[in-house]
Amino acid sequence: MKKNYFTLLLILGTYNVFAQCFTSISCGEGHVAALKSNNSAWTWGWNGWGQQGNGNTFDEYNPISLSSSLNWQKITCGEYNTFVIGINGTLWGTGNNTYGALGINSTELYTTALIQIGTSTNWKQVSGSGYFTLATKTDNTLWGWGQNNSYQMGNATCCNDRLSPGQ
């Protein structure tokens, strides 16, 4: 009887480690990003632009941890990048930066490491596309960066890409 009880505890304990629930999920162009109930971020799938933030551009066939931090509250995929918002309100991104789509004040084509976007600590929501990104802050202001060839920034300007977040 003790042996069966021990086996049952071992099985349940092992199951519990791998069965943490995903609480949100987002899909990009061939890659997936998700949050687990313990606030950890996970990615898998195509990684050609470094959108998995794991330091390379190799595809991942199983979920991998986006970061060792367990402090994420939101996650979303752009077409070729991934964004996460920390519990502390900071915004982070990885992957495609064509036209400044990551908002990291750089023309670097892409990054394979998770990088903080600006220094603000009041990001609320983010939505990436192929080459531009829009986000809101907790004061409900709208911010944008990246390609602006079709008035994507919503401020009546055209044709000047924005490399960092602007209201």
Tab-separated table of N, CA and C in Angstrom:
chain	number	residue	atom	x	y	z
A	1	MET	N	0.820	-1.192	0.000
A	1	MET	CA	0.000	0.000	0.000
A	1	MET	C	0.867	1.262	0.000
A	2	LYS	N	1.929	1.272	0.797
A	2	LYS	CA	2.808	2.432	0.847
A	2	LYS	C	3.463	2.666	-0.511
A	3	LYS	N	3.820	1.602	-1.190
A	3	LYS	CA	4.460	1.727	-2.498
A	3	LYS	C	3.497	2.372	-3.496
A	4	ASN	N	2.233	1.978	-3.516
A	4	ASN	CA	1.237	2.557	-4.415
A	4	ASN	C	0.989	4.037	-4.100
A	5	TYR	N	0.955	4.365	-2.808
A	5	TYR	CA	0.752	5.735	-2.382
A	5	TYR	C	1.924	6.604	-2.852
A	6	PHE	N	3.144	6.105	-2.692
A	6	PHE	CA	4.338	6.826	-3.129
A	6	PHE	C	4.325	7.023	-4.645
A	7	THR	N	3.954	6.008	-5.388
A	7	THR	CA	3.885	6.095	-6.844
A	7	THR	C	2.853	7.138	-7.258
A	8	LEU	N	1.698	7.131	-6.602
A	8	LEU	CA	0.656	8.101	-6.903
A	8	LEU	C	1.144	9.531	-6.626
A	9	LEU	N	1.817	9.744	-5.510
A	9	LEU	CA	2.357	11.066	-5.191
A	9	LEU	C	3.396	11.506	-6.222
A	10	LEU	N	4.235	10.590	-6.657
A	10	LEU	CA	5.257	10.889	-7.659
A	10	LEU	C	4.609	11.294	-8.982
A	11	ILE	N	3.602	10.561	-9.396
A	11	ILE	CA	2.904	10.860	-10.655
A	11	ILE	C	2.196	12.208	-10.560
A	12	LEU	N	1.478	12.452	-9.481
A	12	LEU	CA	0.762	13.716	-9.326
A	12	LEU	C	1.724	14.889	-9.227
A	13	GLY	N	2.813	14.713	-8.533
A	13	GLY	CA	3.819	15.777	-8.419
A	13	GLY	C	4.439	16.093	-9.757
A	14	THR	N	4.759	15.098	-10.540
A	14	THR	CA	5.338	15.299	-11.866
A	14	THR	C	4.319	15.960	-12.789
A	15	TYR	N	3.077	15.505	-12.743
A	15	TYR	CA	2.024	16.072	-13.570
A	15	TYR	C	1.838	17.547	-13.251
A	16	ASN	N	1.874	17.889	-11.985
A	16	ASN	CA	1.676	19.256	-11.552
A	16	ASN	C	2.764	20.185	-12.104
A	17	VAL	N	3.988	19.714	-12.204
A	17	VAL	CA	5.086	20.520	-12.731
A	17	VAL	C	4.847	20.870	-14.194
A	18	PHE	N	4.389	19.933	-14.990
A	18	PHE	CA	4.211	20.151	-16.422
A	18	PHE	C	2.815	20.621	-16.801
A	19	ALA	N	1.895	20.624	-15.881
A	19	ALA	CA	0.514	20.936	-16.223
A	19	ALA	C	0.101	22.356	-15.852
A	20	GLN	N	1.055	23.233	-15.653
A	20	GLN	CA	0.682	24.608	-15.354
A	20	GLN	C	-0.123	25.161	-16.518
A	21	CYS	N	-1.177	25.834	-16.208
A	21	CYS	CA	-2.108	26.302	-17.231
A	21	CYS	C	-1.596	27.524	-17.971
A	22	PHE	N	-1.838	27.552	-19.276
A	22	PHE	CA	-1.620	28.763	-20.062
A	22	PHE	C	-2.842	29.647	-19.857
A	23	THR	N	-2.602	30.923	-19.588
A	23	THR	CA	-3.706	31.843	-19.321
A	23	THR	C	-3.983	32.779	-20.487
A	24	SER	N	-3.002	32.977	-21.365
A	24	SER	CA	-3.228	33.772	-22.576
A	24	SER	C	-2.282	33.288	-23.659
A	25	ILE	N	-2.691	33.506	-24.900
A	25	ILE	CA	-1.911	33.027	-26.043
A	25	ILE	C	-2.077	34.012	-27.192
A	26	SER	N	-1.030	34.139	-28.006
A	26	SER	CA	-1.058	35.033	-29.154
A	26	SER	C	-0.271	34.381	-30.287
A	27	CYS	N	-0.731	34.550	-31.509
A	27	CYS	CA	-0.071	33.940	-32.670
A	27	CYS	C	0.450	35.010	-33.613
A	28	GLY	N	1.671	34.810	-34.082
A	28	GLY	CA	2.261	35.672	-35.099
A	28	GLY	C	2.268	34.929	-36.422
A	29	GLU	N	3.195	35.274	-37.298
A	29	GLU	CA	3.336	34.600	-38.580
A	29	GLU	C	4.228	33.378	-38.391
A	30	GLY	N	3.656	32.295	-37.904
A	30	GLY	CA	4.411	31.058	-37.731
A	30	GLY	C	4.978	30.855	-36.344
A	31	HIS	N	4.746	31.765	-35.424
A	31	HIS	CA	5.214	31.563	-34.049
A	31	HIS	C	4.084	31.856	-33.064
A	32	VAL	N	4.251	31.317	-31.869
A	32	VAL	CA	3.238	31.437	-30.827
A	32	VAL	C	3.913	31.935	-29.558
A	33	ALA	N	3.205	32.758	-28.797
A	33	ALA	CA	3.676	33.229	-27.500
A	33	ALA	C	2.530	33.069	-26.504
A	34	ALA	N	2.867	32.670	-25.291
A	34	ALA	CA	1.818	32.424	-24.301
A	34	ALA	C	2.327	32.720	-22.900
A	35	LEU	N	1.387	33.020	-22.007
A	35	LEU	CA	1.692	33.186	-20.589
A	35	LEU	C	1.101	32.019	-19.825
A	36	LYS	N	1.838	31.572	-18.818
A	36	LYS	CA	1.319	30.548	-17.916
A	36	LYS	C	0.764	31.196	-16.659
A	37	SER	N	0.048	30.415	-15.879
A	37	SER	CA	-0.584	30.934	-14.674
A	37	SER	C	0.431	31.428	-13.641
A	38	ASN	N	1.688	31.032	-13.762
A	38	ASN	CA	2.724	31.514	-12.831
A	38	ASN	C	3.422	32.765	-13.365
A	39	ASN	N	2.837	33.416	-14.388
A	39	ASN	CA	3.345	34.639	-15.010
A	39	ASN	C	4.640	34.451	-15.797
A	40	SER	N	4.945	33.241	-16.206
A	40	SER	CA	6.103	32.998	-17.063
A	40	SER	C	5.660	33.071	-18.525
A	41	ALA	N	6.588	33.520	-19.386
A	41	ALA	CA	6.307	33.689	-20.812
A	41	ALA	C	6.976	32.568	-21.601
A	42	TRP	N	6.265	32.051	-22.615
A	42	TRP	CA	6.733	30.922	-23.416
A	42	TRP	C	6.515	31.219	-24.888
A	43	THR	N	7.422	30.732	-25.737
A	43	THR	CA	7.286	30.885	-27.181
A	43	THR	C	7.642	29.573	-27.866
A	44	TRP	N	7.156	29.410	-29.105
A	44	TRP	CA	7.541	28.258	-29.923
A	44	TRP	C	7.166	28.528	-31.373
A	45	GLY	N	7.717	27.714	-32.272
A	45	GLY	CA	7.434	27.833	-33.704
A	45	GLY	C	8.580	28.457	-34.473
A	46	TRP	N	8.230	29.127	-35.583
A	46	TRP	CA	9.218	29.743	-36.462
A	46	TRP	C	9.922	30.881	-35.731
A	47	ASN	N	11.248	31.006	-35.953
A	47	ASN	CA	12.049	31.975	-35.216
A	47	ASN	C	13.007	32.729	-36.140
A	48	GLY	N	12.637	32.922	-37.394
A	48	GLY	CA	13.529	33.512	-38.385
A	48	GLY	C	13.989	34.928	-38.103
A	49	TRP	N	13.244	35.691	-37.311
A	49	TRP	CA	13.613	37.062	-36.960
A	49	TRP	C	14.043	37.176	-35.496
A	50	GLY	N	14.189	36.056	-34.800
A	50	GLY	CA	14.571	36.104	-33.387
A	50	GLY	C	13.413	36.420	-32.466
A	51	GLN	N	12.191	36.228	-32.949
A	51	GLN	CA	11.001	36.593	-32.186
A	51	GLN	C	10.773	35.740	-30.938
A	52	GLN	N	11.616	34.722	-30.743
A	52	GLN	CA	11.485	33.906	-29.531
A	52	GLN	C	12.410	34.380	-28.424
A	53	GLY	N	13.258	35.353	-28.718
A	53	GLY	CA	14.085	35.980	-27.701
A	53	GLY	C	15.099	35.069	-27.044
A	54	ASN	N	15.460	33.974	-27.720
A	54	ASN	CA	16.364	32.997	-27.111
A	54	ASN	C	17.798	33.114	-27.623
A	55	GLY	N	18.136	34.224	-28.274
A	55	GLY	CA	19.501	34.456	-28.693
A	55	GLY	C	19.883	33.869	-30.033
A	56	ASN	N	18.938	33.257	-30.733
A	56	ASN	CA	19.255	32.695	-32.049
A	56	ASN	C	18.048	32.817	-32.975
A	57	THR	N	18.177	32.258	-34.172
A	57	THR	CA	17.068	32.266	-35.129
A	57	THR	C	16.675	30.848	-35.533
A	58	PHE	N	16.906	29.894	-34.648
A	58	PHE	CA	16.511	28.509	-34.915
A	58	PHE	C	15.074	28.286	-34.469
A	59	ASP	N	14.305	27.558	-35.253
A	59	ASP	CA	12.927	27.249	-34.893
A	59	ASP	C	12.895	26.408	-33.622
A	60	GLU	N	11.849	26.604	-32.839
A	60	GLU	CA	11.646	25.838	-31.608
A	60	GLU	C	10.386	25.000	-31.769
A	61	TYR	N	10.523	23.692	-31.601
A	61	TYR	CA	9.403	22.777	-31.824
A	61	TYR	C	8.556	22.555	-30.593
A	62	ASN	N	9.058	22.942	-29.435
A	62	ASN	CA	8.335	22.830	-28.167
A	62	ASN	C	8.408	24.173	-27.455
A	63	PRO	N	7.467	24.452	-26.566
A	63	PRO	CA	7.514	25.716	-25.828
A	63	PRO	C	8.828	25.874	-25.062
A	64	ILE	N	9.407	27.083	-25.170
A	64	ILE	CA	10.612	27.426	-24.413
A	64	ILE	C	10.327	28.702	-23.630
A	65	SER	N	11.009	28.865	-22.539
A	65	SER	CA	10.834	30.054	-21.724
A	65	SER	C	11.399	31.268	-22.442
A	66	LEU	N	10.603	32.315	-22.572
A	66	LEU	CA	11.050	33.545	-23.211
A	66	LEU	C	12.067	34.258	-22.332
A	67	SER	N	11.922	34.111	-21.044
A	67	SER	CA	12.797	34.790	-20.096
A	67	SER	C	12.732	34.042	-18.777
A	68	SER	N	13.792	34.135	-18.006
A	68	SER	CA	13.782	33.467	-16.703
A	68	SER	C	12.925	34.234	-15.698
A	69	SER	N	12.498	35.426	-16.066
A	69	SER	CA	11.658	36.225	-15.186
A	69	SER	C	10.246	35.639	-15.135
A	70	LEU	N	9.671	35.657	-13.963
A	70	LEU	CA	8.286	35.211	-13.805
A	70	LEU	C	7.386	36.417	-13.549
A	71	ASN	N	7.710	37.533	-14.140
A	71	ASN	CA	7.028	38.780	-13.827
A	71	ASN	C	6.264	39.363	-15.000
A	72	TRP	N	5.643	38.546	-15.818
A	72	TRP	CA	4.946	39.047	-16.997
A	72	TRP	C	3.446	39.062	-16.768
A	73	GLN	N	2.775	40.117	-17.279
A	73	GLN	CA	1.322	40.188	-17.151
A	73	GLN	C	0.598	40.080	-18.487
A	74	LYS	N	1.257	40.466	-19.574
A	74	LYS	CA	0.633	40.382	-20.898
A	74	LYS	C	1.673	39.979	-21.918
A	75	ILE	N	1.208	39.280	-22.959
A	75	ILE	CA	2.091	38.871	-24.050
A	75	ILE	C	1.312	38.975	-25.352
A	76	THR	N	1.994	39.386	-26.406
A	76	THR	CA	1.350	39.462	-27.712
A	76	THR	C	2.394	39.302	-28.814
A	77	CYS	N	1.954	38.756	-29.909
A	77	CYS	CA	2.828	38.596	-31.077
A	77	CYS	C	2.497	39.658	-32.107
A	78	GLY	N	3.542	40.208	-32.698
A	78	GLY	CA	3.383	40.925	-33.942
A	78	GLY	C	3.559	39.878	-35.033
A	79	GLU	N	3.598	40.306	-36.256
A	79	GLU	CA	3.767	39.341	-37.337
A	79	GLU	C	5.091	38.590	-37.203
A	80	TYR	N	6.169	39.333	-36.908
A	80	TYR	CA	7.496	38.732	-36.810
A	80	TYR	C	8.217	39.109	-35.510
A	81	ASN	N	7.471	39.521	-34.494
A	81	ASN	CA	8.092	39.865	-33.220
A	81	ASN	C	7.175	39.486	-32.070
A	82	THR	N	7.712	39.614	-30.869
A	82	THR	CA	6.964	39.268	-29.663
A	82	THR	C	7.143	40.392	-28.649
A	83	PHE	N	6.061	40.753	-27.968
A	83	PHE	CA	6.084	41.794	-26.945
A	83	PHE	C	5.524	41.249	-25.635
A	84	VAL	N	6.129	41.666	-24.527
A	84	VAL	CA	5.598	41.325	-23.206
A	84	VAL	C	5.577	42.582	-22.342
A	85	ILE	N	4.585	42.655	-21.480
A	85	ILE	CA	4.491	43.736	-20.505
A	85	ILE	C	4.714	43.121	-19.138
A	86	GLY	N	5.649	43.696	-18.401
A	86	GLY	CA	5.959	43.202	-17.069
A	86	GLY	C	4.900	43.613	-16.063
A	87	ILE	N	4.858	42.908	-14.966
A	87	ILE	CA	3.945	43.266	-13.883
A	87	ILE	C	4.246	44.683	-13.402
A	88	ASN	N	5.503	45.111	-13.554
A	88	ASN	CA	5.898	46.467	-13.156
A	88	ASN	C	5.573	47.511	-14.228
A	89	GLY	N	4.887	47.124	-15.309
A	89	GLY	CA	4.459	48.055	-16.346
A	89	GLY	C	5.481	48.332	-17.438
A	90	THR	N	6.646	47.696	-17.385
A	90	THR	CA	7.647	47.891	-18.428
A	90	THR	C	7.266	47.097	-19.674
A	91	LEU	N	7.724	47.561	-20.826
A	91	LEU	CA	7.429	46.926	-22.106
A	91	LEU	C	8.719	46.391	-22.710
A	92	TRP	N	8.654	45.160	-23.212
A	92	TRP	CA	9.822	44.480	-23.773
A	92	TRP	C	9.446	43.885	-25.123
A	93	GLY	N	10.438	43.742	-26.006
A	93	GLY	CA	10.188	43.151	-27.302
A	93	GLY	C	11.401	42.423	-27.838
A	94	THR	N	11.167	41.566	-28.821
A	94	THR	CA	12.228	40.844	-29.509
A	94	THR	C	11.747	40.509	-30.913
A	95	GLY	N	12.687	40.354	-31.843
A	95	GLY	CA	12.338	39.966	-33.207
A	95	GLY	C	12.546	41.079	-34.211
A	96	ASN	N	11.650	41.149	-35.189
A	96	ASN	CA	11.751	42.078	-36.306
A	96	ASN	C	11.723	43.534	-35.845
A	97	ASN	N	12.685	44.309	-36.350
A	97	ASN	CA	12.741	45.736	-36.061
A	97	ASN	C	12.770	46.568	-37.342
A	98	THR	N	12.363	45.975	-38.470
A	98	THR	CA	12.321	46.713	-39.727
A	98	THR	C	11.455	47.961	-39.547
A	99	TYR	N	11.926	49.096	-40.024
A	99	TYR	CA	11.253	50.387	-39.910
A	99	TYR	C	11.081	50.851	-38.461
A	100	GLY	N	11.761	50.196	-37.516
A	100	GLY	CA	11.644	50.566	-36.107
A	100	GLY	C	10.489	49.897	-35.393
A	101	ALA	N	10.033	48.754	-35.899
A	101	ALA	CA	8.848	48.074	-35.357
A	101	ALA	C	8.958	47.688	-33.885
A	102	LEU	N	10.181	47.540	-33.358
A	102	LEU	CA	10.337	47.224	-31.935
A	102	LEU	C	10.340	48.473	-31.051
A	103	GLY	N	10.586	49.632	-31.640
A	103	GLY	CA	10.587	50.865	-30.852
A	103	GLY	C	11.806	51.019	-29.960
A	104	ILE	N	12.933	50.425	-30.356
A	104	ILE	CA	14.139	50.443	-29.518
A	104	ILE	C	15.127	51.525	-29.959
A	105	ASN	N	14.630	52.533	-30.703
A	105	ASN	CA	15.436	53.666	-31.161
A	105	ASN	C	16.660	53.219	-31.950
A	106	SER	N	16.442	52.250	-32.828
A	106	SER	CA	17.525	51.665	-33.595
A	106	SER	C	17.018	51.259	-34.973
A	107	THR	N	17.924	51.243	-35.943
A	107	THR	CA	17.589	50.743	-37.272
A	107	THR	C	18.102	49.321	-37.464
A	108	GLU	N	18.603	48.722	-36.377
A	108	GLU	CA	19.021	47.320	-36.437
A	108	GLU	C	17.859	46.488	-36.960
A	109	LEU	N	18.113	45.603	-37.920
A	109	LEU	CA	17.052	44.857	-38.609
A	109	LEU	C	16.227	43.975	-37.672
A	110	TYR	N	16.882	43.316	-36.720
A	110	TYR	CA	16.166	42.489	-35.759
A	110	TYR	C	17.040	42.270	-34.537
A	111	THR	N	16.424	41.766	-33.476
A	111	THR	CA	17.159	41.393	-32.283
A	111	THR	C	16.684	40.024	-31.835
A	112	THR	N	17.603	39.200	-31.375
A	112	THR	CA	17.245	37.852	-30.918
A	112	THR	C	17.162	37.782	-29.402
A	113	ALA	N	17.311	38.920	-28.739
A	113	ALA	CA	17.228	38.966	-27.276
A	113	ALA	C	16.104	39.907	-26.869
A	114	LEU	N	15.445	39.576	-25.802
A	114	LEU	CA	14.398	40.429	-25.255
A	114	LEU	C	15.027	41.744	-24.805
A	115	ILE	N	14.478	42.870	-25.259
A	115	ILE	CA	15.045	44.174	-24.950
A	115	ILE	C	13.932	45.111	-24.481
A	116	GLN	N	14.236	45.936	-23.480
A	116	GLN	CA	13.240	46.858	-22.957
A	116	GLN	C	13.010	47.999	-23.945
A	117	ILE	N	11.743	48.385	-24.099
A	117	ILE	CA	11.350	49.466	-24.996
A	117	ILE	C	11.107	50.706	-24.143
A	118	GLY	N	12.022	51.661	-24.229
A	118	GLY	CA	11.914	52.879	-23.421
A	118	GLY	C	12.075	52.595	-21.944
A	119	THR	N	11.665	53.553	-21.130
A	119	THR	CA	11.814	53.413	-19.675
A	119	THR	C	10.483	53.535	-18.937
A	120	SER	N	9.401	53.726	-19.660
A	120	SER	CA	8.090	53.890	-19.016
A	120	SER	C	7.700	52.644	-18.232
A	121	THR	N	6.934	52.864	-17.182
A	121	THR	CA	6.472	51.753	-16.339
A	121	THR	C	4.946	51.742	-16.228
A	122	ASN	N	4.293	52.253	-17.271
A	122	ASN	CA	2.833	52.279	-17.229
A	122	ASN	C	2.190	51.785	-18.527
A	123	TRP	N	2.819	50.795	-19.178
A	123	TRP	CA	2.235	50.216	-20.383
A	123	TRP	C	1.060	49.334	-20.001
A	124	LYS	N	0.021	49.390	-20.801
A	124	LYS	CA	-1.215	48.641	-20.523
A	124	LYS	C	-1.463	47.548	-21.556
A	125	GLN	N	-1.280	47.868	-22.842
A	125	GLN	CA	-1.589	46.926	-23.915
A	125	GLN	C	-0.704	47.246	-25.107
A	126	VAL	N	-0.360	46.217	-25.892
A	126	VAL	CA	0.469	46.416	-27.080
A	126	VAL	C	-0.045	45.525	-28.207
A	127	SER	N	0.031	46.030	-29.436
A	127	SER	CA	-0.394	45.266	-30.599
A	127	SER	C	0.571	45.531	-31.736
A	128	GLY	N	1.274	44.492	-32.167
A	128	GLY	CA	2.249	44.629	-33.241
A	128	GLY	C	1.689	44.127	-34.560
A	129	SER	N	2.165	44.721	-35.646
A	129	SER	CA	1.837	44.228	-36.982
A	129	SER	C	3.144	43.804	-37.618
A	130	GLY	N	3.207	43.798	-38.918
A	130	GLY	CA	4.449	43.429	-39.583
A	130	GLY	C	5.562	44.425	-39.356
A	131	TYR	N	5.259	45.712	-39.486
A	131	TYR	CA	6.318	46.717	-39.452
A	131	TYR	C	6.010	47.928	-38.575
A	132	PHE	N	4.918	47.924	-37.859
A	132	PHE	CA	4.649	49.007	-36.913
A	132	PHE	C	3.920	48.433	-35.708
A	133	THR	N	3.922	49.210	-34.629
A	133	THR	CA	3.345	48.753	-33.369
A	133	THR	C	2.567	49.904	-32.739
A	134	LEU	N	1.437	49.575	-32.128
A	134	LEU	CA	0.656	50.536	-31.359
A	134	LEU	C	0.484	49.989	-29.952
A	135	ALA	N	0.436	50.895	-28.984
A	135	ALA	CA	0.286	50.476	-27.588
A	135	ALA	C	-0.455	51.554	-26.810
A	136	THR	N	-1.034	51.162	-25.695
A	136	THR	CA	-1.662	52.124	-24.795
A	136	THR	C	-0.972	52.047	-23.443
A	137	LYS	N	-1.073	53.154	-22.738
A	137	LYS	CA	-0.557	53.222	-21.372
A	137	LYS	C	-1.734	53.235	-20.416
A	138	THR	N	-1.455	53.128	-19.134
A	138	THR	CA	-2.524	53.050	-18.137
A	138	THR	C	-3.336	54.345	-18.054
A	139	ASP	N	-2.813	55.454	-18.586
A	139	ASP	CA	-3.581	56.700	-18.630
A	139	ASP	C	-4.431	56.782	-19.907
A	140	ASN	N	-4.500	55.655	-20.648
A	140	ASN	CA	-5.294	55.502	-21.869
A	140	ASN	C	-4.802	56.340	-23.045
A	141	THR	N	-3.552	56.779	-23.013
A	141	THR	CA	-2.971	57.448	-24.176
A	141	THR	C	-2.509	56.395	-25.169
A	142	LEU	N	-2.542	56.768	-26.441
A	142	LEU	CA	-2.156	55.871	-27.526
A	142	LEU	C	-0.766	56.247	-28.018
A	143	TRP	N	0.080	55.223	-28.207
A	143	TRP	CA	1.458	55.409	-28.633
A	143	TRP	C	1.727	54.535	-29.842
A	144	GLY	N	2.625	54.983	-30.716
A	144	GLY	CA	2.955	54.200	-31.894
A	144	GLY	C	4.403	54.355	-32.283
A	145	TRP	N	4.903	53.366	-33.046
A	145	TRP	CA	6.263	53.403	-33.572
A	145	TRP	C	6.372	52.431	-34.736
A	146	GLY	N	7.400	52.656	-35.557
A	146	GLY	CA	7.637	51.803	-36.714
A	146	GLY	C	7.252	52.498	-38.009
A	147	GLN	N	6.876	51.704	-38.991
A	147	GLN	CA	6.554	52.206	-40.321
A	147	GLN	C	5.343	53.145	-40.284
A	148	ASN	N	5.449	54.247	-41.026
A	148	ASN	CA	4.364	55.230	-41.049
A	148	ASN	C	4.099	55.698	-42.477
A	149	ASN	N	4.137	54.774	-43.435
A	149	ASN	CA	3.954	55.147	-44.837
A	149	ASN	C	2.491	55.292	-45.233
A	150	SER	N	1.577	54.895	-44.346
A	150	SER	CA	0.140	55.013	-44.643
A	150	SER	C	-0.611	55.624	-43.465
A	151	TYR	N	0.057	56.535	-42.764
A	151	TYR	CA	-0.552	57.237	-41.624
A	151	TYR	C	-0.863	56.310	-40.446
A	152	GLN	N	-0.096	55.232	-40.266
A	152	GLN	CA	-0.345	54.280	-39.194
A	152	GLN	C	-0.253	54.901	-37.798
A	153	MET	N	0.520	55.973	-37.643
A	153	MET	CA	0.706	56.569	-36.317
A	153	MET	C	-0.524	57.335	-35.856
A	154	GLY	N	-1.456	57.613	-36.763
A	154	GLY	CA	-2.712	58.250	-36.380
A	154	GLY	C	-2.580	59.703	-35.971
A	155	ASN	N	-1.493	60.365	-36.399
A	155	ASN	CA	-1.308	61.767	-36.031
A	155	ASN	C	-1.174	62.661	-37.264
A	156	ALA	N	-1.799	62.268	-38.353
A	156	ALA	CA	-1.833	63.032	-39.600
A	156	ALA	C	-0.454	63.239	-40.214
A	157	THR	N	0.502	62.392	-39.882
A	157	THR	CA	1.820	62.465	-40.503
A	157	THR	C	1.992	61.254	-41.403
A	158	CYS	N	2.829	61.404	-42.381
A	158	CYS	CA	3.090	60.289	-43.285
A	158	CYS	C	4.559	60.229	-43.654
A	159	CYS	N	4.975	59.010	-43.856
A	159	CYS	CA	6.202	58.694	-44.564
A	159	CYS	C	7.488	58.882	-43.780
A	160	ASN	N	7.413	59.160	-42.505
A	160	ASN	CA	8.596	59.184	-41.651
A	160	ASN	C	8.445	58.087	-40.608
A	161	ASP	N	9.285	57.080	-40.686
A	161	ASP	CA	9.209	55.998	-39.715
A	161	ASP	C	9.608	56.506	-38.344
A	162	ARG	N	9.007	55.931	-37.315
A	162	ARG	CA	9.290	56.321	-35.935
A	162	ARG	C	10.047	55.179	-35.270
A	163	LEU	N	11.239	55.464	-34.755
A	163	LEU	CA	12.099	54.432	-34.172
A	163	LEU	C	11.857	54.187	-32.692
A	164	SER	N	11.102	55.048	-32.035
A	164	SER	CA	10.790	54.857	-30.608
A	164	SER	C	9.355	55.308	-30.374
A	165	PRO	N	8.747	54.897	-29.272
A	165	PRO	CA	7.348	55.230	-29.013
A	165	PRO	C	7.087	56.741	-29.009
A	166	GLY	N	6.027	57.134	-29.687
A	166	GLY	CA	5.571	58.521	-29.688
A	166	GLY	C	4.069	58.561	-29.563
A	167	GLN	N	3.582	59.560	-28.889
A	167	GLN	CA	2.145	59.673	-28.622
A	167	GLN	C	1.412	60.182	-29.855
